[in-house]
Amino acid sequence: PRLFVAADLAAGVNLPLDRAQANYLLNVLRKGPDDPVLVFNGRDGEWRARLVQTGRKSADLQVAERMRVQTPRPDLHYLFAPLKSARLDYLAQKAVEMGAGTIRPVITRFTQGERVNMERLRANAVEAAEQCGILAIPDCPEPERLPRALGSLTAERVLVFCDEDAPVRDPVRALREAADPSAPPPLAVLVGPEGGFSEEERALIRARPNTLAISLGPRILRADTAAVAVLALVQAVLGDGR
Ligand code: SAM
């Protein structure tokens, strides 16, 4: 198992576990003394630790050796219009699993859930990082309105705009033309809300230079389906080094 710990990591450091973490290791995974557990804190790489049971329901981890050096946060921004909470959990986890390093809720005209539970979003992002094996903790900035979110993207960052009204053509080729796979530029992906983008918003998005509007096929996908589809496409075409 891999656990995120908010503590400095070095050989010999003793990490007291909170009740939830102790219960997960001892009772859910039924780990015993000396079973190895991997820990990371988002900045010092990944370390192997020993599980030391200190009570019926309590345990510590003793950090032993570094297994992987720290790797940077993937430089892929995932911009999305927040959905209702259960699907937002799913979206946050899939975005991290599929290579997004920055998860950015964007408030648009037809966004359903204006009030985003950022603590929950960040917790889902950390949980996905634990599960999928990345070492950096995804960045989840506060929600922004669409114009501000677009304005915050640097000029060279290619924005892949998932547009169900874009002509259905080869998205792989379109992506290859917009972002050289041998030297991919910084990337961002934008998926709209269940109610879609307004016409003004579309115009704003398309007006931005370095925006690639792509269709993900002739069917209308739910926003969380579109998220996984476009991130899988980006990973497939532009490699996994991000
Ligand atoms: N206009 C849609 C409709 O008629 O129901 C509503 C938006 S769709 C449910 C949610 C979002 O997923 C869209 O804003 C778009 O970003 C993305 N999306 C859905 N289907 C897509 C497709 N075929 N190609 C590209 N993006 C798509």
XYZ file of N, CA and C and ligand atoms in Angstrom:
753
model
N 0.830 -1.200 0.000
C 0.000 0.000 0.000
C 0.870 1.257 0.000
N 0.306 2.350 -0.480
C 1.042 3.631 -0.498
C 0.218 4.623 0.304
N 0.885 5.395 1.144
C 0.168 6.385 1.947
C 0.796 7.755 1.778
N -0.033 8.769 1.652
C 0.459 10.149 1.688
C 0.567 10.545 3.156
N 1.714 11.087 3.541
C 1.868 11.557 4.929
C 2.337 13.010 4.883
N 1.744 13.835 5.691
C 2.147 15.255 5.710
C 3.259 15.421 6.744
N 4.417 14.836 6.435
C 5.544 14.914 7.395
C 6.844 14.836 6.604
N 7.928 15.318 7.187
C 9.233 15.173 6.521
C 9.615 13.704 6.522
N 10.275 13.270 5.482
C 10.633 11.851 5.373
C 12.146 11.709 5.325
N 12.660 10.861 6.205
C 14.107 10.551 6.210
C 14.240 9.227 6.951
N 15.353 8.529 6.723
C 15.545 7.213 7.370
C 15.434 7.372 8.884
N 14.672 6.488 9.478
C 14.577 6.468 10.938
C 13.441 7.301 11.507
N 12.838 8.134 10.658
C 11.724 8.960 11.168
C 10.566 8.041 11.574
N 9.966 8.331 12.726
C 8.825 7.549 13.183
C 7.536 8.332 12.888
N 6.597 7.688 12.182
C 5.362 8.392 11.787
C 4.176 7.781 12.522
N 3.644 8.464 13.517
C 2.412 7.953 14.144
C 1.267 8.047 13.128
N 0.479 7.015 12.990
C -0.634 7.014 12.031
C -1.913 7.513 12.716
N -2.767 8.188 11.926
C -4.056 8.555 12.540
C -4.937 7.303 12.560
N -6.050 7.390 13.257
C -6.885 6.197 13.455
C -7.334 5.591 12.129
N -7.694 6.461 11.183
C -8.198 5.960 9.886
C -7.089 5.208 9.145
N -5.898 5.776 9.160
C -4.784 5.120 8.455
C -4.418 3.803 9.155
N -4.404 3.823 10.492
C -4.071 2.606 11.249
C -5.123 1.534 10.988
N -6.381 1.941 10.998
C -7.456 0.971 10.752
C -7.343 0.392 9.347
N -7.035 1.264 8.377
C -6.933 0.811 6.976
C -5.832 -0.239 6.848
N -4.676 0.032 7.451
C -3.548 -0.906 7.304
C -3.769 -2.175 8.133
N -4.202 -1.989 9.382
C -4.295 -3.157 10.279
C -5.518 -4.015 9.984
N -6.664 -3.361 9.787
C -7.902 -4.147 9.708
C -8.425 -4.348 8.298
N -8.263 -3.316 7.449
C -8.767 -3.487 6.072
C -7.770 -4.317 5.262
N -6.504 -3.862 5.281
C -5.496 -4.607 4.496
C -4.882 -5.737 5.311
N -5.178 -5.753 6.612
C -4.698 -6.815 7.520
C -3.175 -6.958 7.462
N -2.528 -5.791 7.405
C -1.057 -5.784 7.410
C -0.591 -6.020 8.849
N 0.552 -6.692 8.961
C 1.092 -6.959 10.308
C 2.428 -6.264 10.498
N 3.018 -6.521 11.668
C 4.321 -5.905 11.959
C 5.329 -6.244 10.847
N 6.129 -5.278 10.543
C 7.206 -5.419 9.546
C 6.708 -5.525 8.115
N 5.387 -5.542 7.891
C 4.955 -5.506 6.475
C 5.366 -4.159 5.892
N 5.915 -4.152 4.667
C 6.363 -2.865 4.109
C 5.177 -2.007 3.674
N 5.314 -0.725 3.922
C 4.314 0.255 3.460
C 5.099 1.373 2.772
N 4.609 1.845 1.639
C 5.297 2.948 0.947
C 4.665 4.269 1.387
N 5.515 5.246 1.676
C 4.976 6.560 2.071
C 5.595 7.649 1.202
N 4.817 8.702 0.958
C 5.340 9.862 0.220
C 4.665 11.111 0.767
N 5.361 12.238 0.614
C 4.778 13.490 1.162
C 4.646 14.559 0.084
N 4.938 14.158 -1.182
C 4.764 15.142 -2.267
C 5.999 15.970 -2.536
N 7.091 15.758 -1.706
C 8.305 16.564 -2.011
C 9.595 15.774 -1.782
N 9.559 14.722 -0.924
C 10.829 14.022 -0.620
C 10.937 12.643 -1.267
N 10.144 12.400 -2.319
C 10.224 11.087 -2.959
C 9.414 10.051 -2.201
N 9.640 8.782 -2.529
C 8.843 7.688 -1.937
C 9.770 6.826 -1.084
N 9.293 6.506 0.108
C 10.123 5.750 1.060
C 9.407 4.462 1.465
N 10.211 3.421 1.756
C 9.651 2.207 2.331
C 9.667 2.373 3.852
N 8.532 1.988 4.468
C 8.457 2.112 5.933
C 7.981 0.790 6.517
N 8.373 0.556 7.777
C 7.918 -0.653 8.485
C 6.707 -0.326 9.342
N 5.745 -1.234 9.357
C 4.550 -1.043 10.180
C 4.846 -1.557 11.587
N 4.692 -0.686 12.570
C 4.942 -1.088 13.962
C 3.633 -0.916 14.733
N 3.039 -2.062 15.150
C 1.762 -1.963 15.861
C 2.028 -1.490 17.286
N 1.290 -0.467 17.695
C 1.555 0.074 19.045
C 0.366 -0.158 19.972
N -0.687 -0.733 19.438
C -1.870 -0.981 20.267
C -2.879 -1.753 19.421
N -4.037 -2.110 19.987
C -5.000 -2.912 19.235
C -5.418 -2.182 17.965
N -5.547 -0.837 18.097
C -6.014 -0.100 16.904
C -5.048 1.008 16.511
N -3.833 0.913 17.030
C -2.918 2.022 16.689
C -1.620 1.452 16.142
N -0.991 2.249 15.306
C 0.282 1.780 14.718
C 1.112 2.988 14.306
N 2.389 2.752 14.205
C 3.317 3.760 13.684
C 3.961 3.205 12.426
N 4.550 4.096 11.649
C 5.391 3.659 10.540
C 6.803 4.144 10.828
N 7.753 3.234 10.672
C 9.154 3.637 10.824
C 9.784 3.707 9.434
N 10.149 4.904 9.055
C 10.683 5.116 7.705
C 12.056 4.449 7.595
N 12.231 3.680 6.514
C 13.495 2.926 6.396
C 14.359 3.487 5.271
N 13.947 3.246 4.039
C 14.840 3.680 2.945
C 14.033 4.307 1.798
N 14.730 5.168 1.049
C 14.068 5.828 -0.071
C 14.013 4.865 -1.255
N 12.853 4.732 -1.834
C 12.685 3.806 -2.972
C 12.694 4.580 -4.292
N 12.161 5.826 -4.304
C 12.137 6.622 -5.550
C 12.406 8.082 -5.198
N 13.179 8.740 -6.068
C 13.420 10.176 -5.837
C 12.190 10.947 -6.336
N 12.042 12.153 -5.818
C 10.865 12.961 -6.142
C 10.799 13.247 -7.644
N 9.612 13.170 -8.181
C 9.412 13.561 -9.590
C 8.448 14.749 -9.598
N 8.589 15.616 -10.602
C 7.766 16.833 -10.608
C 6.289 16.515 -10.858
N 5.445 17.459 -10.504
C 4.006 17.331 -10.770
C 3.802 17.304 -12.293
N 2.979 16.413 -12.815
C 2.737 16.422 -14.266
C 2.229 17.812 -14.693
N 2.750 18.300 -15.867
C 2.426 19.660 -16.266
C 1.192 19.697 -17.151
N 0.155 18.983 -16.774
C -1.076 18.973 -17.579
C -2.176 19.603 -16.718
N -2.781 20.686 -17.226
C -3.862 21.348 -16.487
C -5.194 20.781 -16.961
N -6.020 20.387 -16.001
C -7.340 19.875 -16.368
C -8.385 20.889 -15.894
N -9.008 21.582 -16.847
C -10.012 22.598 -16.519
C -11.384 21.987 -16.761
N -12.259 22.113 -15.767
C -13.575 21.466 -15.920
C -14.638 22.249 -15.171
N -15.845 22.153 -15.663
C -16.969 22.782 -14.970
C -17.441 21.787 -13.918
N -17.476 22.193 -12.672
C -17.783 21.254 -11.585
C -19.143 20.576 -11.780
N -19.163 19.344 -11.327
C -20.414 18.570 -11.400
C -20.927 18.367 -9.973
N -22.011 17.655 -9.846
C -22.535 17.326 -8.514
C -21.503 16.469 -7.792
N -21.505 16.498 -6.479
C -20.363 15.993 -5.687
C -19.951 14.563 -6.017
N -20.874 13.632 -6.134
C -20.416 12.237 -6.332
C -19.624 12.144 -7.637
N -20.103 12.802 -8.657
C -19.386 12.686 -9.937
C -18.141 13.557 -9.937
N -18.161 14.541 -9.070
C -16.959 15.381 -8.965
C -15.825 14.558 -8.356
N -16.176 13.703 -7.377
C -15.165 12.801 -6.788
C -14.555 11.944 -7.895
N -15.447 11.385 -8.703
C -14.986 10.505 -9.793
C -14.072 11.283 -10.740
N -14.516 12.480 -11.111
C -13.783 13.306 -12.084
C -12.388 13.633 -11.550
N -12.312 14.027 -10.276
C -11.017 14.406 -9.688
C -10.070 13.207 -9.701
N -10.591 12.052 -9.330
C -9.742 10.851 -9.293
C -9.284 10.461 -10.701
N -10.207 10.488 -11.684
C -9.822 10.053 -13.040
C -8.838 11.044 -13.651
N -9.014 12.327 -13.362
C -8.095 13.316 -13.943
C -6.677 13.053 -13.446
N -6.542 12.739 -12.152
C -5.203 12.474 -11.597
C -4.653 11.169 -12.160
N -5.477 10.134 -12.180
C -5.017 8.841 -12.725
C -4.578 8.989 -14.179
N -5.251 9.915 -14.902
C -4.977 10.043 -16.335
C -3.945 11.131 -16.616
N -3.208 11.548 -15.581
C -2.037 12.379 -15.847
C -2.169 13.854 -15.620
N -3.288 14.330 -15.092
C -3.394 15.781 -14.841
C -2.691 16.109 -13.524
N -1.875 17.166 -13.551
C -1.154 17.555 -12.327
C -1.816 18.738 -11.646
N -2.647 19.462 -12.420
C -3.359 20.621 -11.851
C -4.830 20.478 -12.222
N -5.664 20.431 -11.198
C -7.098 20.184 -11.390
C -7.824 21.503 -11.117
N -8.402 22.096 -12.181
C -8.906 23.455 -12.034
C -10.406 23.571 -12.300
N -11.205 23.712 -11.231
C -12.650 23.913 -11.436
C -12.890 25.290 -12.048
N -13.712 25.327 -13.088
C -14.015 26.570 -13.795
C -15.527 26.790 -13.764
N -15.942 27.959 -13.283
C -17.380 28.257 -13.199
C -17.830 28.840 -14.540
N -18.801 28.171 -15.152
C -19.317 28.659 -16.436
C -20.809 28.959 -16.264
N -21.411 29.492 -17.299
C -22.817 29.948 -17.234
C -23.739 28.799 -16.789
N -23.522 27.593 -17.311
C -24.466 26.499 -17.008
C -23.880 25.492 -16.010
N -22.862 25.957 -15.245
C -22.284 25.028 -14.260
C -23.341 24.641 -13.241
N -23.403 23.339 -12.903
C -24.409 22.879 -11.927
C -23.994 23.276 -10.516
N -22.824 22.783 -10.108
C -22.426 22.966 -8.706
C -21.530 24.175 -8.549
N -22.115 25.369 -8.404
C -21.258 26.568 -8.288
C -20.347 26.457 -7.077
N -20.930 25.958 -5.943
C -20.124 25.896 -4.723
C -19.368 24.572 -4.739
N -18.046 24.639 -4.893
C -17.243 23.421 -5.003
C -16.626 23.110 -3.632
N -16.788 21.880 -3.178
C -16.190 21.487 -1.902
C -14.716 21.198 -2.157
N -13.875 22.238 -1.992
C -12.464 22.117 -2.379
C -11.717 21.139 -1.475
N -12.123 21.061 -0.226
C -11.437 20.120 0.679
C -11.654 18.690 0.170
N -12.875 18.438 -0.252
C -13.219 17.091 -0.772
C -12.490 16.832 -2.084
N -12.427 17.865 -2.927
C -11.738 17.711 -4.221
C -10.268 17.374 -3.977
N -9.640 18.129 -3.060
C -8.201 17.903 -2.782
C -7.979 16.521 -2.157
N -8.907 16.098 -1.293
C -8.764 14.777 -0.660
C -8.854 13.676 -1.733
N -9.743 13.852 -2.689
C -9.864 12.870 -3.780
C -8.615 12.846 -4.648
N -8.023 14.037 -4.831
C -6.809 14.105 -5.660
C -5.656 13.390 -4.954
N -5.553 13.569 -3.632
C -4.486 12.889 -2.865
C -4.711 11.382 -2.890
N -5.956 10.980 -2.705
C -6.282 9.544 -2.705
C -5.934 8.931 -4.066
N -6.209 9.669 -5.123
C -5.891 9.144 -6.465
C -4.369 9.069 -6.643
N -3.641 10.044 -6.089
C -2.173 10.009 -6.185
C -1.634 8.781 -5.442
N -2.191 8.520 -4.244
C -1.774 7.312 -3.498
C -2.026 6.063 -4.352
N -3.209 6.028 -4.955
C -3.604 4.797 -5.670
C -2.815 4.628 -6.964
N -2.561 5.737 -7.687
C -1.986 5.536 -9.035
C -0.471 5.651 -9.036
N 0.130 5.948 -7.918
C 1.585 5.841 -7.810
C 2.357 7.083 -8.160
N 1.687 8.254 -8.300
C 2.495 9.455 -8.578
C 3.026 9.987 -7.250
N 4.105 10.763 -7.329
C 4.737 11.235 -6.088
C 4.357 12.675 -5.765
N 3.983 13.426 -6.811
C 3.629 14.829 -6.560
C 2.152 14.886 -6.175
N 1.804 15.877 -5.382
C 0.400 16.039 -5.021
C -0.223 17.014 -6.011
N -1.303 16.607 -6.680
C -1.933 17.508 -7.662
C -2.323 18.835 -7.008
N -2.205 19.879 -7.799
C -2.577 21.215 -7.325
C -4.051 21.452 -7.684
N -4.830 21.845 -6.698
C -6.265 22.102 -6.945
C -6.575 23.538 -6.514
N -6.371 24.497 -7.423
C -6.634 25.893 -7.055
C -8.138 26.155 -6.903
N -8.467 27.253 -6.247
C -9.875 27.621 -6.041
C -10.573 27.816 -7.394
N -11.892 27.605 -7.438
C -12.629 27.780 -8.698
C -12.465 29.187 -9.253
N -12.404 29.297 -10.566
C -12.320 30.595 -11.250
C -13.426 30.686 -12.289
N -13.801 31.894 -12.627
C -14.738 32.068 -13.743
C -13.969 31.812 -15.043
N -14.661 31.433 -16.073
C -14.022 31.016 -17.329
C -13.055 32.071 -17.891
N -13.465 33.359 -18.013
C -12.518 34.332 -18.617
C -11.192 34.393 -17.841
N -11.293 34.343 -16.530
C -10.073 34.434 -15.708
C -9.235 33.155 -15.876
N -9.909 32.035 -15.947
C -9.176 30.758 -16.111
C -8.441 30.757 -17.447
N -9.115 31.201 -18.495
C -8.469 31.239 -19.816
C -7.296 32.217 -19.794
N -7.523 33.357 -19.127
C -6.475 34.389 -19.083
C -5.251 33.931 -18.316
N -5.447 32.958 -17.431
C -4.295 32.541 -16.593
C -3.417 31.515 -17.332
N -3.861 31.046 -18.477
C -3.046 30.071 -19.234
C -1.960 30.827 -19.998
N -0.732 30.388 -19.879
C 0.338 31.073 -20.622
C 0.132 30.845 -22.126
N 0.654 31.761 -22.928
C 0.383 31.752 -24.380
C 0.808 30.442 -25.042
N 1.918 29.866 -24.567
C 2.395 28.669 -25.300
C 1.637 27.406 -24.884
N 0.828 27.517 -23.834
C 0.118 26.299 -23.397
C -1.026 26.010 -24.366
N -1.005 24.831 -24.951
C -2.068 24.452 -25.907
C -3.301 24.015 -25.119
N -4.425 24.662 -25.415
C -5.672 24.304 -24.717
C -6.480 23.364 -25.620
N -6.661 22.161 -25.161
C -7.479 21.183 -25.906
C -8.922 21.365 -25.436
N -9.726 21.953 -26.297
C -11.107 22.310 -25.949
C -12.039 21.215 -26.455
N -12.665 20.481 -25.540
C -13.577 19.393 -25.938
C -14.885 20.038 -26.376
N -15.097 19.990 -27.699
C -16.248 20.702 -28.249
C -17.100 19.744 -29.069
N -18.252 19.444 -28.512
C -19.115 18.465 -29.198
C -19.636 19.023 -30.523
N -19.468 20.346 -30.718
C -19.921 20.932 -31.998
C -18.778 21.056 -33.000
N -17.593 20.620 -32.615
C -16.466 20.704 -33.571
C -16.673 19.633 -34.636
N -16.143 19.875 -35.830
C -16.314 18.857 -36.873
C -15.678 17.542 -36.445
N -16.386 16.450 -36.706
C -15.853 15.134 -36.322
C -14.741 14.772 -37.297
N -13.494 14.987 -36.870
C -12.373 14.579 -37.722
C -11.366 13.877 -36.835
N -10.274 13.449 -37.407
C -9.319 12.626 -36.671
C -8.671 13.412 -35.522
N -9.091 13.125 -34.268
C -8.551 13.916 -33.158
C -7.063 13.633 -32.915
N -6.631 12.421 -33.271
C -5.207 12.097 -33.069
C -4.364 12.989 -33.963
N -4.816 13.093 -35.212
C -4.043 13.921 -36.170
C -4.101 15.377 -35.742
N -5.286 15.809 -35.325
C -5.444 17.220 -34.907
C -4.505 17.518 -33.746
N -4.402 16.565 -32.825
C -3.554 16.782 -31.649
C -2.080 16.801 -32.065
N -1.735 15.884 -32.958
C -0.328 15.821 -33.430
C 0.058 17.119 -34.138
N -0.897 17.701 -34.871
C -0.585 18.947 -35.596
C -0.426 20.123 -34.633
N -1.207 20.059 -33.530
C -1.181 21.213 -32.608
C -0.074 21.101 -31.575
N 0.400 19.859 -31.356
C 1.393 19.702 -30.270
C 2.388 18.631 -30.697
N 3.569 19.054 -31.067
C 4.601 18.147 -31.578
C 4.917 17.048 -30.556
N 4.543 15.791 -30.856
C 4.762 14.717 -29.866
C 6.224 14.554 -29.446
N 7.154 14.978 -30.337
C 8.570 14.774 -29.932
C 8.991 15.863 -28.937
N 8.290 16.990 -28.962
C 8.620 18.035 -27.963
C 7.312 18.710 -27.548
N 6.472 17.974 -26.815
C 5.133 18.495 -26.528
C 5.185 19.802 -25.729
N 4.336 20.770 -26.106
C 4.256 22.022 -25.335
C 3.469 21.769 -24.045
N 3.446 22.744 -23.137
C 2.553 22.601 -21.978
C 1.113 22.484 -22.480
N 0.306 21.698 -21.771
C -1.052 21.405 -22.257
C -2.089 21.731 -21.192
N -3.276 22.044 -21.667
C -4.443 22.150 -20.780
C -5.604 21.499 -21.523
N -6.546 20.986 -20.755
C -7.737 20.356 -21.332
C -8.939 21.051 -20.713
N -9.973 21.289 -21.523
C -11.179 21.959 -21.001
C -12.422 21.155 -21.384
N -13.203 20.799 -20.352
C -14.462 20.070 -20.581
C -15.580 20.875 -19.935
N -16.692 21.000 -20.626
C -17.803 21.843 -20.146
C -18.735 21.104 -19.203
N -19.743 21.810 -18.739
C -20.718 21.245 -17.806
C -21.760 20.406 -18.542
N -22.587 19.752 -17.807
C -23.628 18.938 -18.442
C -24.507 19.814 -19.342
N -24.622 21.078 -18.995
C -25.480 21.958 -19.806
C -24.723 22.576 -20.973
N -23.441 22.229 -21.106
C -22.671 22.750 -22.242
C -22.215 24.184 -22.011
N -21.455 24.704 -22.974
C -20.979 26.083 -22.907
C -22.010 26.983 -23.590
N -22.078 28.248 -23.148
C -22.938 29.212 -23.863
C -22.204 29.646 -25.128
N -22.930 30.285 -26.026
C -22.314 30.737 -27.285
C -21.194 31.736 -26.985
N -21.470 32.638 -26.014
C -20.411 33.623 -25.705
C -19.151 32.905 -25.207
N -19.380 31.894 -24.380
C -18.213 31.171 -23.829
C -17.444 30.464 -24.947
N -18.174 29.887 -25.868
C -17.490 29.208 -26.991
C -16.631 30.195 -27.756
N -17.229 31.374 -28.003
C -16.483 32.401 -28.772
C -15.218 32.786 -28.009
N -15.360 32.940 -26.711
C -14.206 33.326 -25.879
C -13.118 32.251 -25.948
N -13.543 31.001 -25.829
C -12.575 29.885 -25.820
C -11.870 29.796 -27.175
N -12.664 29.906 -28.240
C -12.064 29.772 -29.576
C -11.200 30.970 -29.943
N -11.493 32.120 -29.307
C -10.728 33.338 -29.651
C -9.301 33.245 -29.096
N -9.130 32.408 -28.101
C -7.782 32.318 -27.507
C -6.826 31.648 -28.495
N -5.690 32.270 -28.777
C -4.745 31.598 -29.678
C -4.302 30.280 -29.018
N -3.838 29.332 -29.775
C -3.344 28.066 -29.223
C -4.452 27.253 -28.571
N -5.683 27.429 -29.054
C -6.776 26.569 -28.594
C -7.104 25.587 -29.712
N -7.182 24.320 -29.361
C -7.517 23.265 -30.332
C -8.877 22.703 -29.940
N -9.905 23.005 -30.759
C -11.242 22.458 -30.484
C -11.301 21.071 -31.116
N -11.564 20.060 -30.297
C -11.659 18.724 -30.902
C -12.983 18.066 -30.546
N -13.458 17.285 -31.531
C -14.639 16.466 -31.272
C -14.163 15.091 -30.795
N -14.895 14.553 -29.845
C -14.562 13.193 -29.361
C -15.515 12.177 -29.980
N -16.062 12.539 -31.158
C -16.934 11.590 -31.853
C -18.356 12.124 -31.966
N -19.203 11.389 -32.660
C -20.538 11.902 -33.000
C -21.532 11.860 -31.843
N -21.216 11.173 -30.762
C -22.173 11.077 -29.652
C -21.889 12.156 -28.598
N -22.945 12.532 -27.878
C -22.759 13.509 -26.799
C -22.329 12.739 -25.548
N -21.152 13.013 -25.073
C -20.639 12.302 -23.889
C -20.999 13.088 -22.627
N -21.177 12.380 -21.536
C -21.319 13.083 -20.257
C -19.959 13.693 -19.934
N -19.964 14.739 -19.145
C -18.711 15.479 -18.900
C -17.622 14.574 -18.327
N -18.000 13.656 -17.435
C -16.943 12.803 -16.866
C -16.469 11.759 -17.868
N -17.317 11.367 -18.795
C -16.870 10.450 -19.865
C -15.901 11.200 -20.777
N -16.269 12.437 -21.130
C -15.409 13.238 -22.014
C -14.046 13.446 -21.372
N -14.050 13.609 -20.051
C -12.778 13.843 -19.340
C -11.827 12.675 -19.548
N -12.317 11.481 -19.303
C -11.442 10.306 -19.438
C -11.041 10.106 -20.899
N -11.981 10.334 -21.797
C -11.693 10.125 -23.234
C -10.599 11.073 -23.703
N -10.727 12.356 -23.369
C -9.740 13.316 -23.894
C -8.390 13.143 -23.202
N -8.391 12.783 -21.926
C -7.104 12.591 -21.248
C -6.414 11.330 -21.764
N -7.197 10.320 -22.090
C -6.602 9.102 -22.668
C -5.997 9.440 -24.038
N -6.691 10.269 -24.790
C -6.198 10.685 -26.116
C -4.881 11.453 -25.959
N -4.851 12.384 -25.028
C -3.639 13.195 -24.825
C -2.475 12.298 -24.403
N -2.748 11.362 -23.492
C -1.670 10.452 -23.060
C -1.184 9.612 -24.242
N -2.141 9.147 -25.048
C -1.768 8.230 -26.158
C -0.939 8.963 -27.201
N -1.331 10.195 -27.505
C -0.659 10.910 -28.602
C 0.614 11.605 -28.124
N 0.567 12.119 -26.909
C 1.687 12.968 -26.465
C 2.527 12.313 -25.393
N 2.358 11.014 -25.266
C 3.295 10.271 -24.417
C 3.061 10.509 -22.942
N 3.765 9.674 -22.142
C 3.437 9.665 -20.733
C 4.434 10.460 -19.896
N 5.209 11.272 -20.624
C 6.227 11.940 -19.809
C 5.680 13.164 -19.116
N 4.357 13.215 -18.937
C 3.841 14.445 -18.297
C 3.000 14.106 -17.074
N -24.047 20.242 -25.587
C -24.245 19.024 -24.792
C -25.632 18.445 -25.025
O -26.214 18.752 -26.063
O -26.108 17.684 -24.151
C -24.072 19.317 -23.322
C -22.604 19.237 -22.908
S -21.888 17.641 -22.721
C -23.053 16.763 -21.773
C -20.642 17.998 -21.495
C -19.274 18.384 -22.016
O -18.597 17.215 -22.449
C -19.251 19.332 -23.193
O -19.278 20.677 -22.766
C -17.929 18.981 -23.872
O -16.856 19.685 -23.253
C -17.793 17.501 -23.603
N -18.282 16.660 -24.699
C -19.401 15.892 -24.711
N -19.503 15.207 -25.867
C -18.434 15.562 -26.629
C -17.972 15.206 -27.929
N -18.626 14.332 -28.696
N -16.833 15.763 -28.396
C -16.144 16.658 -27.637
N -16.522 17.029 -26.385
C -17.650 16.484 -25.891
